[in-house]
Amino acid sequence: MLLARLRAGDQAAFRTLVRARHGRLLRLASAFCRNRASAEEVVQDTWLAVITGLHGYSGEAPLAAWINGILVNKAKTRAVRDGRMVAFSDLARAETAGDTFEPERFLADGHWAERFSPWDALTPEREAGDRQLLAGVAEALERLPPAQRAVVLLRDVEGLDSAAICQALEISEANLRVLLHRARVKLRDAADRLVRPR
Amino acid sequence: MLTCHDVAEQATDYMEGATGRGRRMAVWAHLRLCPNCREYLRQLRHGVGLARRALAEAPPPAEVEDALAALFAARRPGPAE
Ligand SMILES: [Zn+2]
C-alpha cells in the first residue's frame, strides 16, 4: 500500500506520488494564485507539509484529498499574507452580475439568433493531436475572470465535488453554478472559433 | 413552454442535475423538439472535455522531482519506534 511505503520512507513510492500529483497541485494552486511563481512556491510548501505530516495523517481521507486540503490552506494563507487575496465571494459577486448571454444572441421570441453546426471538423485524432487547438483552449481558460477560471479548473478539470469547492472558495452553491455556467459558455464560444477551419 | 433562451440559461444546472423535477422535465421536453439547443448543449459538454484535455497531465520536470525526492530523503524521521 502506497501510504505504508511512504511512511517507511520508500523513495520510489514518493516519486510515484510526485509524478501523479505535482501537475494537479500546480493547477489547483494556480486557481488561487495569479502568477506561476507563487503557485510553484505554494506547491513546494505543500510537498514539505506532506512529507512532515505523513506520520500524523490519519489515513481517513483519501491521500489525494488530504494533499489537496493542505494545498488549499497553503494557497489561501499565502494569498492573504501577500495581501493580494481578493475574496472569491467578492469576485463571484462581480462576475455573476449582468447577463450571461449578449441579448443579440436571441431573437425577440426567445429563439437562438444563430444556428449551431456540429463540430464535424473536430475528429478524435485532431482533438488528441492538434496542439494549436489545445493551446487555444488553454489560452481561453487563462482569459477567464479569476473566479470563473477557478471554478472551471476545480470542477471541470480536477473533478472536485461542489461542496469542497464552495468551502475552499467560500462561495455558495448557487454562485458556483452561475460561475461555472458562464465559464463553460465562454469556453464553448472560444472552442467554436478554434474548431472551424479558417 | 421554455424558450431557447431559458434553456441556454439553465444548461449547466440541467447538466449538473441541479434543477427541480418540473424544470428538468421542461428542459428535456424542449431539447426533444429543438435540435439547435441539443447541439448547443453537446458543444458545452464538449468544451469541458477540451479544457480537460488541454490541461492534460504532464509529469514534473526531472529536476523538480529529484529536488522533492531529496527533501523526502532528508526530512523523513529516521526509523521510529
Ligand atoms: Zn431551443
PDB file of C-alpha atoms and ligand atoms in Angstrom:
ATOM      1  CA  MET A   1       0.000   0.000   0.000  1.00  0.00           C
ATOM      2  CA  LEU A   2       1.277   3.420  -1.022  1.00  0.00           C
ATOM      3  CA  LEU A   3       0.781   5.056   2.358  1.00  0.00           C
ATOM      4  CA  ALA A   4       2.641   2.365   4.249  1.00  0.00           C
ATOM      5  CA  ARG A   5       5.515   2.550   1.766  1.00  0.00           C
ATOM      6  CA  LEU A   6       5.625   6.337   2.059  1.00  0.00           C
ATOM      7  CA  ARG A   7       5.735   6.125   5.844  1.00  0.00           C
ATOM      8  CA  ALA A   8       8.533   3.623   5.579  1.00  0.00           C
ATOM      9  CA  GLY A   9      10.485   6.188   3.566  1.00  0.00           C
ATOM     10  CA  ASP A  10      10.228   4.397   0.229  1.00  0.00           C
ATOM     11  CA  GLN A  11      11.794   6.744  -2.367  1.00  0.00           C
ATOM     12  CA  ALA A  12      10.165   5.080  -5.358  1.00  0.00           C
ATOM     13  CA  ALA A  13       6.735   5.394  -3.757  1.00  0.00           C
ATOM     14  CA  PHE A  14       7.329   9.086  -3.131  1.00  0.00           C
ATOM     15  CA  ARG A  15       8.438   9.656  -6.713  1.00  0.00           C
ATOM     16  CA  THR A  16       5.299   7.897  -7.937  1.00  0.00           C
ATOM     17  CA  LEU A  17       3.205  10.213  -5.792  1.00  0.00           C
ATOM     18  CA  VAL A  18       5.033  13.305  -7.061  1.00  0.00           C
ATOM     19  CA  ARG A  19       4.582  12.265 -10.681  1.00  0.00           C
ATOM     20  CA  ALA A  20       0.886  11.630 -10.177  1.00  0.00           C
ATOM     21  CA  ARG A  21       0.059  14.739  -8.164  1.00  0.00           C
ATOM     22  CA  HIS A  22       2.524  17.539  -8.906  1.00  0.00           C
ATOM     23  CA  GLY A  23       0.886  18.822 -12.085  1.00  0.00           C
ATOM     24  CA  ARG A  24      -2.541  18.718 -10.491  1.00  0.00           C
ATOM     25  CA  LEU A  25      -1.332  20.556  -7.411  1.00  0.00           C
ATOM     26  CA  LEU A  26       0.190  23.241  -9.580  1.00  0.00           C
ATOM     27  CA  ARG A  27      -3.102  23.645 -11.351  1.00  0.00           C
ATOM     28  CA  LEU A  28      -5.055  23.818  -8.108  1.00  0.00           C
ATOM     29  CA  ALA A  29      -2.629  26.415  -6.799  1.00  0.00           C
ATOM     30  CA  SER A  30      -2.973  28.437  -9.974  1.00  0.00           C
ATOM     31  CA  ALA A  31      -6.705  28.732  -9.286  1.00  0.00           C
ATOM     32  CA  PHE A  32      -5.757  30.800  -6.226  1.00  0.00           C
ATOM     33  CA  CYS A  33      -2.539  32.492  -7.317  1.00  0.00           C
ATOM     34  CA  ARG A  34      -2.388  34.770 -10.284  1.00  0.00           C
ATOM     35  CA  ASN A  35       1.211  34.067 -11.183  1.00  0.00           C
ATOM     36  CA  ARG A  36       3.098  30.890 -11.841  1.00  0.00           C
ATOM     37  CA  ALA A  37       5.956  31.605  -9.426  1.00  0.00           C
ATOM     38  CA  SER A  38       3.741  31.900  -6.370  1.00  0.00           C
ATOM     39  CA  ALA A  39       1.743  28.845  -7.429  1.00  0.00           C
ATOM     40  CA  GLU A  40       5.004  26.894  -7.603  1.00  0.00           C
ATOM     41  CA  GLU A  41       6.010  28.077  -4.137  1.00  0.00           C
ATOM     42  CA  VAL A  42       2.659  27.024  -2.731  1.00  0.00           C
ATOM     43  CA  VAL A  43       3.089  23.567  -4.238  1.00  0.00           C
ATOM     44  CA  GLN A  44       6.594  23.336  -2.805  1.00  0.00           C
ATOM     45  CA  ASP A  45       5.260  24.271   0.660  1.00  0.00           C
ATOM     46  CA  THR A  46       2.541  21.674   0.233  1.00  0.00           C
ATOM     47  CA  TRP A  47       5.031  18.888  -0.501  1.00  0.00           C
ATOM     48  CA  LEU A  48       7.029  19.887   2.556  1.00  0.00           C
ATOM     49  CA  ALA A  49       3.913  19.713   4.698  1.00  0.00           C
ATOM     50  CA  VAL A  50       3.044  16.349   3.164  1.00  0.00           C
ATOM     51  CA  ILE A  51       6.496  14.966   3.935  1.00  0.00           C
ATOM     52  CA  THR A  52       6.490  16.176   7.508  1.00  0.00           C
ATOM     53  CA  GLY A  53       2.827  15.344   8.062  1.00  0.00           C
ATOM     54  CA  LEU A  54       2.809  11.792   6.735  1.00  0.00           C
ATOM     55  CA  HIS A  55       3.181  10.255  10.149  1.00  0.00           C
ATOM     56  CA  GLY A  56       0.385  12.328  11.637  1.00  0.00           C
ATOM     57  CA  TYR A  57      -2.037  11.760   8.752  1.00  0.00           C
ATOM     58  CA  SER A  58      -4.865   9.534   9.931  1.00  0.00           C
ATOM     59  CA  GLY A  59      -5.451   7.870   6.579  1.00  0.00           C
ATOM     60  CA  GLU A  60      -9.153   8.543   6.975  1.00  0.00           C
ATOM     61  CA  ALA A  61      -9.482  10.849   3.975  1.00  0.00           C
ATOM     62  CA  PRO A  62      -8.030   9.548   0.700  1.00  0.00           C
ATOM     63  CA  LEU A  63      -4.407  10.601   0.280  1.00  0.00           C
ATOM     64  CA  ALA A  64      -5.180  12.846  -2.714  1.00  0.00           C
ATOM     65  CA  ALA A  65      -7.938  14.663  -0.819  1.00  0.00           C
ATOM     66  CA  TRP A  66      -5.678  15.124   2.206  1.00  0.00           C
ATOM     67  CA  ILE A  67      -2.973  16.642  -0.007  1.00  0.00           C
ATOM     68  CA  ASN A  68      -5.482  18.860  -1.825  1.00  0.00           C
ATOM     69  CA  GLY A  69      -6.736  20.125   1.518  1.00  0.00           C
ATOM     70  CA  ILE A  70      -3.206  21.082   2.572  1.00  0.00           C
ATOM     71  CA  LEU A  71      -2.681  22.878  -0.714  1.00  0.00           C
ATOM     72  CA  VAL A  72      -5.877  24.903  -0.446  1.00  0.00           C
ATOM     73  CA  ASN A  73      -4.920  26.044   3.058  1.00  0.00           C
ATOM     74  CA  LYS A  74      -1.396  26.977   1.979  1.00  0.00           C
ATOM     75  CA  ALA A  75      -2.678  28.836  -1.068  1.00  0.00           C
ATOM     76  CA  LYS A  76      -5.158  30.853   0.955  1.00  0.00           C
ATOM     77  CA  THR A  77      -2.681  31.647   3.728  1.00  0.00           C
ATOM     78  CA  ARG A  78      -0.131  32.765   1.219  1.00  0.00           C
ATOM     79  CA  ALA A  79      -2.541  34.895  -0.732  1.00  0.00           C
ATOM     80  CA  VAL A  80      -3.653  36.635   2.455  1.00  0.00           C
ATOM     81  CA  ARG A  81      -0.049  37.180   3.543  1.00  0.00           C
ATOM     82  CA  ASP A  82       0.851  38.664   0.182  1.00  0.00           C
ATOM     83  CA  GLY A  83      -2.109  40.974   0.557  1.00  0.00           C
ATOM     84  CA  ARG A  84      -3.396  40.159  -2.876  1.00  0.00           C
ATOM     85  CA  MET A  85      -6.222  37.906  -1.846  1.00  0.00           C
ATOM     86  CA  VAL A  86      -9.402  39.316  -3.228  1.00  0.00           C
ATOM     87  CA  ALA A  87     -12.095  37.284  -1.533  1.00  0.00           C
ATOM     88  CA  PHE A  88     -13.669  34.903  -4.023  1.00  0.00           C
ATOM     89  CA  SER A  89     -17.054  35.867  -2.643  1.00  0.00           C
ATOM     90  CA  ASP A  90     -16.407  39.436  -3.864  1.00  0.00           C
ATOM     91  CA  LEU A  91     -15.107  38.216  -7.219  1.00  0.00           C
ATOM     92  CA  ALA A  92     -18.114  35.937  -7.510  1.00  0.00           C
ATOM     93  CA  ARG A  93     -20.463  38.841  -6.890  1.00  0.00           C
ATOM     94  CA  ALA A  94     -18.817  40.887  -9.620  1.00  0.00           C
ATOM     95  CA  GLU A  95     -18.564  38.003 -12.059  1.00  0.00           C
ATOM     96  CA  THR A  96     -22.178  36.917 -11.722  1.00  0.00           C
ATOM     97  CA  ALA A  97     -23.585  40.407 -12.289  1.00  0.00           C
ATOM     98  CA  GLY A  98     -25.247  41.224 -15.605  1.00  0.00           C
ATOM     99  CA  ASP A  99     -26.300  38.774 -18.293  1.00  0.00           C
ATOM    100  CA  THR A 100     -24.662  35.504 -19.234  1.00  0.00           C
ATOM    101  CA  PHE A 101     -25.541  35.941 -22.912  1.00  0.00           C
ATOM    102  CA  GLU A 102     -25.429  39.077 -25.017  1.00  0.00           C
ATOM    103  CA  PRO A 103     -29.069  39.945 -25.776  1.00  0.00           C
ATOM    104  CA  GLU A 104     -28.416  39.851 -29.517  1.00  0.00           C
ATOM    105  CA  ARG A 105     -27.783  36.110 -29.375  1.00  0.00           C
ATOM    106  CA  PHE A 106     -31.545  35.591 -29.104  1.00  0.00           C
ATOM    107  CA  LEU A 107     -34.490  36.771 -31.161  1.00  0.00           C
ATOM    108  CA  ALA A 108     -37.376  38.640 -29.532  1.00  0.00           C
ATOM    109  CA  ASP A 109     -39.336  35.376 -29.179  1.00  0.00           C
ATOM    110  CA  GLY A 110     -36.504  33.674 -27.282  1.00  0.00           C
ATOM    111  CA  HIS A 111     -35.165  31.542 -30.129  1.00  0.00           C
ATOM    112  CA  TRP A 112     -31.455  31.461 -30.843  1.00  0.00           C
ATOM    113  CA  ALA A 113     -30.423  34.056 -33.415  1.00  0.00           C
ATOM    114  CA  GLU A 114     -27.722  31.666 -34.653  1.00  0.00           C
ATOM    115  CA  ARG A 115     -27.698  28.092 -35.837  1.00  0.00           C
ATOM    116  CA  PHE A 116     -25.106  25.795 -34.318  1.00  0.00           C
ATOM    117  CA  SER A 117     -23.469  23.495 -36.764  1.00  0.00           C
ATOM    118  CA  PRO A 118     -21.840  20.359 -35.381  1.00  0.00           C
ATOM    119  CA  TRP A 119     -18.099  20.376 -34.772  1.00  0.00           C
ATOM    120  CA  ASP A 120     -17.547  17.857 -37.536  1.00  0.00           C
ATOM    121  CA  ALA A 121     -14.060  19.203 -38.169  1.00  0.00           C
ATOM    122  CA  LEU A 122     -13.138  18.116 -34.660  1.00  0.00           C
ATOM    123  CA  THR A 123     -12.185  14.494 -35.192  1.00  0.00           C
ATOM    124  CA  PRO A 124     -10.845  12.446 -32.270  1.00  0.00           C
ATOM    125  CA  GLU A 125      -7.427  12.448 -33.957  1.00  0.00           C
ATOM    126  CA  ARG A 126      -7.438  16.214 -34.190  1.00  0.00           C
ATOM    127  CA  GLU A 127      -8.625  16.541 -30.614  1.00  0.00           C
ATOM    128  CA  ALA A 128      -5.729  14.444 -29.401  1.00  0.00           C
ATOM    129  CA  GLY A 129      -3.038  15.843 -31.659  1.00  0.00           C
ATOM    130  CA  ASP A 130      -3.844  19.412 -32.665  1.00  0.00           C
ATOM    131  CA  ARG A 131      -1.534  21.346 -30.380  1.00  0.00           C
ATOM    132  CA  GLN A 132      -2.626  24.684 -31.713  1.00  0.00           C
ATOM    133  CA  LEU A 133      -6.247  23.898 -30.904  1.00  0.00           C
ATOM    134  CA  LEU A 134      -5.440  22.700 -27.389  1.00  0.00           C
ATOM    135  CA  ALA A 135      -3.161  25.673 -26.762  1.00  0.00           C
ATOM    136  CA  GLY A 136      -6.006  27.920 -27.894  1.00  0.00           C
ATOM    137  CA  VAL A 137      -8.373  26.283 -25.419  1.00  0.00           C
ATOM    138  CA  ALA A 138      -5.797  26.620 -22.626  1.00  0.00           C
ATOM    139  CA  GLU A 139      -5.452  30.293 -23.515  1.00  0.00           C
ATOM    140  CA  ALA A 140      -9.215  30.754 -23.372  1.00  0.00           C
ATOM    141  CA  LEU A 141      -9.122  29.269 -19.866  1.00  0.00           C
ATOM    142  CA  GLU A 142      -6.416  31.746 -18.887  1.00  0.00           C
ATOM    143  CA  ARG A 143      -8.507  34.642 -20.135  1.00  0.00           C
ATOM    144  CA  LEU A 144     -11.497  33.794 -17.925  1.00  0.00           C
ATOM    145  CA  PRO A 145     -12.162  36.150 -14.999  1.00  0.00           C
ATOM    146  CA  PRO A 146     -10.467  34.714 -11.864  1.00  0.00           C
ATOM    147  CA  ALA A 147     -13.460  33.192 -10.064  1.00  0.00           C
ATOM    148  CA  GLN A 148     -14.807  31.626 -13.269  1.00  0.00           C
ATOM    149  CA  ARG A 149     -11.362  30.280 -14.019  1.00  0.00           C
ATOM    150  CA  ALA A 150     -11.030  28.856 -10.507  1.00  0.00           C
ATOM    151  CA  VAL A 151     -14.360  27.017 -10.581  1.00  0.00           C
ATOM    152  CA  VAL A 152     -13.815  25.541 -14.026  1.00  0.00           C
ATOM    153  CA  LEU A 153     -10.332  24.346 -13.020  1.00  0.00           C
ATOM    154  CA  LEU A 154     -11.513  22.862  -9.758  1.00  0.00           C
ATOM    155  CA  ARG A 155     -14.756  21.359 -11.003  1.00  0.00           C
ATOM    156  CA  ASP A 156     -14.319  20.503 -14.669  1.00  0.00           C
ATOM    157  CA  VAL A 157     -10.605  19.887 -14.895  1.00  0.00           C
ATOM    158  CA  GLU A 158      -9.807  18.474 -11.455  1.00  0.00           C
ATOM    159  CA  GLY A 159     -13.229  16.990 -10.759  1.00  0.00           C
ATOM    160  CA  LEU A 160     -13.538  18.184  -7.153  1.00  0.00           C
ATOM    161  CA  ASP A 161     -17.044  17.947  -5.762  1.00  0.00           C
ATOM    162  CA  SER A 162     -19.114  21.112  -5.455  1.00  0.00           C
ATOM    163  CA  ALA A 163     -19.246  21.132  -1.674  1.00  0.00           C
ATOM    164  CA  ALA A 164     -15.446  21.035  -1.408  1.00  0.00           C
ATOM    165  CA  ILE A 165     -15.119  23.868  -3.925  1.00  0.00           C
ATOM    166  CA  CYS A 166     -17.704  26.044  -2.182  1.00  0.00           C
ATOM    167  CA  GLN A 167     -15.886  25.533   1.093  1.00  0.00           C
ATOM    168  CA  ALA A 168     -12.457  26.297  -0.340  1.00  0.00           C
ATOM    169  CA  LEU A 169     -13.578  29.417  -2.209  1.00  0.00           C
ATOM    170  CA  GLU A 170     -16.162  30.459   0.400  1.00  0.00           C
ATOM    171  CA  ILE A 171     -18.953  30.843  -2.152  1.00  0.00           C
ATOM    172  CA  SER A 172     -22.498  29.455  -2.282  1.00  0.00           C
ATOM    173  CA  GLU A 173     -23.611  26.519  -4.442  1.00  0.00           C
ATOM    174  CA  ALA A 174     -25.793  28.911  -6.435  1.00  0.00           C
ATOM    175  CA  ASN A 175     -22.806  31.164  -7.114  1.00  0.00           C
ATOM    176  CA  LEU A 176     -20.692  28.192  -8.057  1.00  0.00           C
ATOM    177  CA  ARG A 177     -23.175  27.104 -10.700  1.00  0.00           C
ATOM    178  CA  VAL A 178     -23.550  30.565 -12.217  1.00  0.00           C
ATOM    179  CA  LEU A 179     -19.761  30.977 -12.385  1.00  0.00           C
ATOM    180  CA  LEU A 180     -19.375  27.527 -13.884  1.00  0.00           C
ATOM    181  CA  HIS A 181     -22.082  28.210 -16.430  1.00  0.00           C
ATOM    182  CA  ARG A 182     -20.525  31.485 -17.553  1.00  0.00           C
ATOM    183  CA  ALA A 183     -17.120  29.865 -17.818  1.00  0.00           C
ATOM    184  CA  ARG A 184     -18.482  26.980 -19.893  1.00  0.00           C
ATOM    185  CA  VAL A 185     -20.367  29.338 -22.198  1.00  0.00           C
ATOM    186  CA  LYS A 186     -17.148  31.251 -22.874  1.00  0.00           C
ATOM    187  CA  LEU A 187     -15.125  28.089 -23.352  1.00  0.00           C
ATOM    188  CA  ARG A 188     -17.643  26.790 -25.876  1.00  0.00           C
ATOM    189  CA  ASP A 189     -17.561  30.053 -27.788  1.00  0.00           C
ATOM    190  CA  ALA A 190     -13.768  30.011 -27.833  1.00  0.00           C
ATOM    191  CA  ALA A 191     -13.668  26.368 -28.918  1.00  0.00           C
ATOM    192  CA  ASP A 192     -16.215  27.094 -31.637  1.00  0.00           C
ATOM    193  CA  ARG A 193     -13.930  29.744 -33.145  1.00  0.00           C
ATOM    194  CA  LEU A 194     -10.915  27.430 -32.896  1.00  0.00           C
ATOM    195  CA  VAL A 195     -12.602  24.359 -34.339  1.00  0.00           C
ATOM    196  CA  ARG A 196     -13.902  25.994 -37.507  1.00  0.00           C
ATOM    197  CA  PRO A 197     -11.493  25.966 -40.408  1.00  0.00           C
ATOM    198  CA  ARG A 198     -10.480  29.480 -41.262  1.00  0.00           C
TER     199      ARG A 198
ATOM    200  CA  MET B   1     -43.049  26.019 -22.983  1.00  0.00           C
ATOM    201  CA  LEU B   2     -39.488  27.114 -22.365  1.00  0.00           C
ATOM    202  CA  THR B   3     -37.694  29.214 -24.948  1.00  0.00           C
ATOM    203  CA  CYS B   4     -34.180  28.532 -26.240  1.00  0.00           C
ATOM    204  CA  HIS B   5     -33.045  31.455 -24.085  1.00  0.00           C
ATOM    205  CA  ASP B   6     -34.485  29.784 -20.954  1.00  0.00           C
ATOM    206  CA  VAL B   7     -32.782  26.517 -21.827  1.00  0.00           C
ATOM    207  CA  ALA B   8     -29.458  28.220 -22.542  1.00  0.00           C
ATOM    208  CA  GLU B   9     -29.571  29.963 -19.161  1.00  0.00           C
ATOM    209  CA  GLN B  10     -30.278  26.701 -17.339  1.00  0.00           C
ATOM    210  CA  ALA B  11     -27.987  24.430 -19.309  1.00  0.00           C
ATOM    211  CA  THR B  12     -25.363  23.978 -16.587  1.00  0.00           C
ATOM    212  CA  ASP B  13     -27.937  23.448 -13.829  1.00  0.00           C
ATOM    213  CA  TYR B  14     -29.571  20.853 -16.075  1.00  0.00           C
ATOM    214  CA  MET B  15     -26.299  19.094 -16.857  1.00  0.00           C
ATOM    215  CA  GLU B  16     -25.262  19.138 -13.193  1.00  0.00           C
ATOM    216  CA  GLY B  17     -28.605  17.713 -12.104  1.00  0.00           C
ATOM    217  CA  ALA B  18     -29.308  20.824 -10.064  1.00  0.00           C
ATOM    218  CA  THR B  19     -32.783  21.575 -11.416  1.00  0.00           C
ATOM    219  CA  GLY B  20     -36.022  20.541  -9.738  1.00  0.00           C
ATOM    220  CA  ARG B  21     -38.110  17.816 -11.339  1.00  0.00           C
ATOM    221  CA  GLY B  22     -40.557  20.180 -13.046  1.00  0.00           C
ATOM    222  CA  ARG B  23     -37.790  22.293 -14.572  1.00  0.00           C
ATOM    223  CA  ARG B  24     -35.897  19.228 -15.593  1.00  0.00           C
ATOM    224  CA  MET B  25     -38.872  17.827 -17.493  1.00  0.00           C
ATOM    225  CA  ALA B  26     -39.458  21.181 -19.189  1.00  0.00           C
ATOM    226  CA  VAL B  27     -35.832  21.410 -20.375  1.00  0.00           C
ATOM    227  CA  TRP B  28     -35.919  17.805 -21.503  1.00  0.00           C
ATOM    228  CA  ALA B  29     -39.118  18.441 -23.491  1.00  0.00           C
ATOM    229  CA  HIS B  30     -37.574  21.484 -25.164  1.00  0.00           C
ATOM    230  CA  LEU B  31     -34.449  19.547 -26.081  1.00  0.00           C
ATOM    231  CA  ARG B  32     -36.524  16.807 -27.703  1.00  0.00           C
ATOM    232  CA  LEU B  33     -38.066  19.342 -30.042  1.00  0.00           C
ATOM    233  CA  CYS B  34     -35.116  21.669 -30.607  1.00  0.00           C
ATOM    234  CA  PRO B  35     -32.059  20.352 -32.455  1.00  0.00           C
ATOM    235  CA  ASN B  36     -30.306  23.707 -32.133  1.00  0.00           C
ATOM    236  CA  CYS B  37     -30.382  23.596 -28.317  1.00  0.00           C
ATOM    237  CA  ARG B  38     -29.350  19.942 -28.386  1.00  0.00           C
ATOM    238  CA  GLU B  39     -26.319  20.868 -30.430  1.00  0.00           C
ATOM    239  CA  TYR B  40     -25.555  23.794 -28.120  1.00  0.00           C
ATOM    240  CA  LEU B  41     -25.599  21.570 -25.017  1.00  0.00           C
ATOM    241  CA  ARG B  42     -23.486  18.990 -26.811  1.00  0.00           C
ATOM    242  CA  GLN B  43     -20.910  21.692 -27.539  1.00  0.00           C
ATOM    243  CA  LEU B  44     -20.994  22.973 -23.952  1.00  0.00           C
ATOM    244  CA  ARG B  45     -20.117  19.460 -22.775  1.00  0.00           C
ATOM    245  CA  HIS B  46     -17.527  19.016 -25.466  1.00  0.00           C
ATOM    246  CA  GLY B  47     -15.902  22.322 -24.482  1.00  0.00           C
ATOM    247  CA  VAL B  48     -15.426  20.960 -20.967  1.00  0.00           C
ATOM    248  CA  GLY B  49     -13.764  17.859 -22.405  1.00  0.00           C
ATOM    249  CA  LEU B  50     -11.459  20.022 -24.489  1.00  0.00           C
ATOM    250  CA  ALA B  51     -10.482  22.065 -21.434  1.00  0.00           C
ATOM    251  CA  ARG B  52      -9.619  18.893 -19.575  1.00  0.00           C
ATOM    252  CA  ARG B  53      -7.584  17.659 -22.482  1.00  0.00           C
ATOM    253  CA  ALA B  54      -5.845  20.994 -22.999  1.00  0.00           C
ATOM    254  CA  LEU B  55      -4.547  20.764 -19.445  1.00  0.00           C
ATOM    255  CA  ALA B  56      -3.699  17.086 -19.598  1.00  0.00           C
ATOM    256  CA  GLU B  57      -1.271  15.728 -17.122  1.00  0.00           C
ATOM    257  CA  ALA B  58       2.383  16.424 -17.614  1.00  0.00           C
ATOM    258  CA  PRO B  59       4.834  14.885 -15.149  1.00  0.00           C
ATOM    259  CA  PRO B  60       7.006  17.438 -13.354  1.00  0.00           C
ATOM    260  CA  PRO B  61      10.443  18.211 -14.808  1.00  0.00           C
ATOM    261  CA  ALA B  62      13.087  15.722 -13.653  1.00  0.00           C
ATOM    262  CA  GLU B  63      14.940  18.327 -11.596  1.00  0.00           C
ATOM    263  CA  VAL B  64      11.788  19.175  -9.661  1.00  0.00           C
ATOM    264  CA  GLU B  65      11.136  15.503  -8.985  1.00  0.00           C
ATOM    265  CA  ASP B  66      14.744  14.984  -7.874  1.00  0.00           C
ATOM    266  CA  ALA B  67      14.662  18.002  -5.569  1.00  0.00           C
ATOM    267  CA  LEU B  68      11.460  16.801  -3.923  1.00  0.00           C
ATOM    268  CA  ALA B  69      12.826  13.275  -3.565  1.00  0.00           C
ATOM    269  CA  ALA B  70      15.902  14.716  -1.856  1.00  0.00           C
ATOM    270  CA  LEU B  71      13.673  16.644   0.539  1.00  0.00           C
ATOM    271  CA  PHE B  72      11.778  13.456   1.271  1.00  0.00           C
ATOM    272  CA  ALA B  73      15.005  11.585   1.990  1.00  0.00           C
ATOM    273  CA  ALA B  74      16.325  14.369   4.244  1.00  0.00           C
ATOM    274  CA  ARG B  75      13.184  15.185   6.155  1.00  0.00           C
ATOM    275  CA  ARG B  76      11.737  11.872   6.945  1.00  0.00           C
ATOM    276  CA  PRO B  77      12.176  10.963  10.559  1.00  0.00           C
ATOM    277  CA  GLY B  78      14.527   8.023  10.940  1.00  0.00           C
ATOM    278  CA  PRO B  79      13.125   4.603  11.703  1.00  0.00           C
ATOM    279  CA  ALA B  80      10.910   5.493  14.631  1.00  0.00           C
ATOM    280  CA  GLU B  81       9.618   3.209  17.365  1.00  0.00           C
TER     281      GLU B  81
HETATM  282 ZN    ZN C   1     -34.069  25.601 -28.297  1.00  0.00          ZN
END
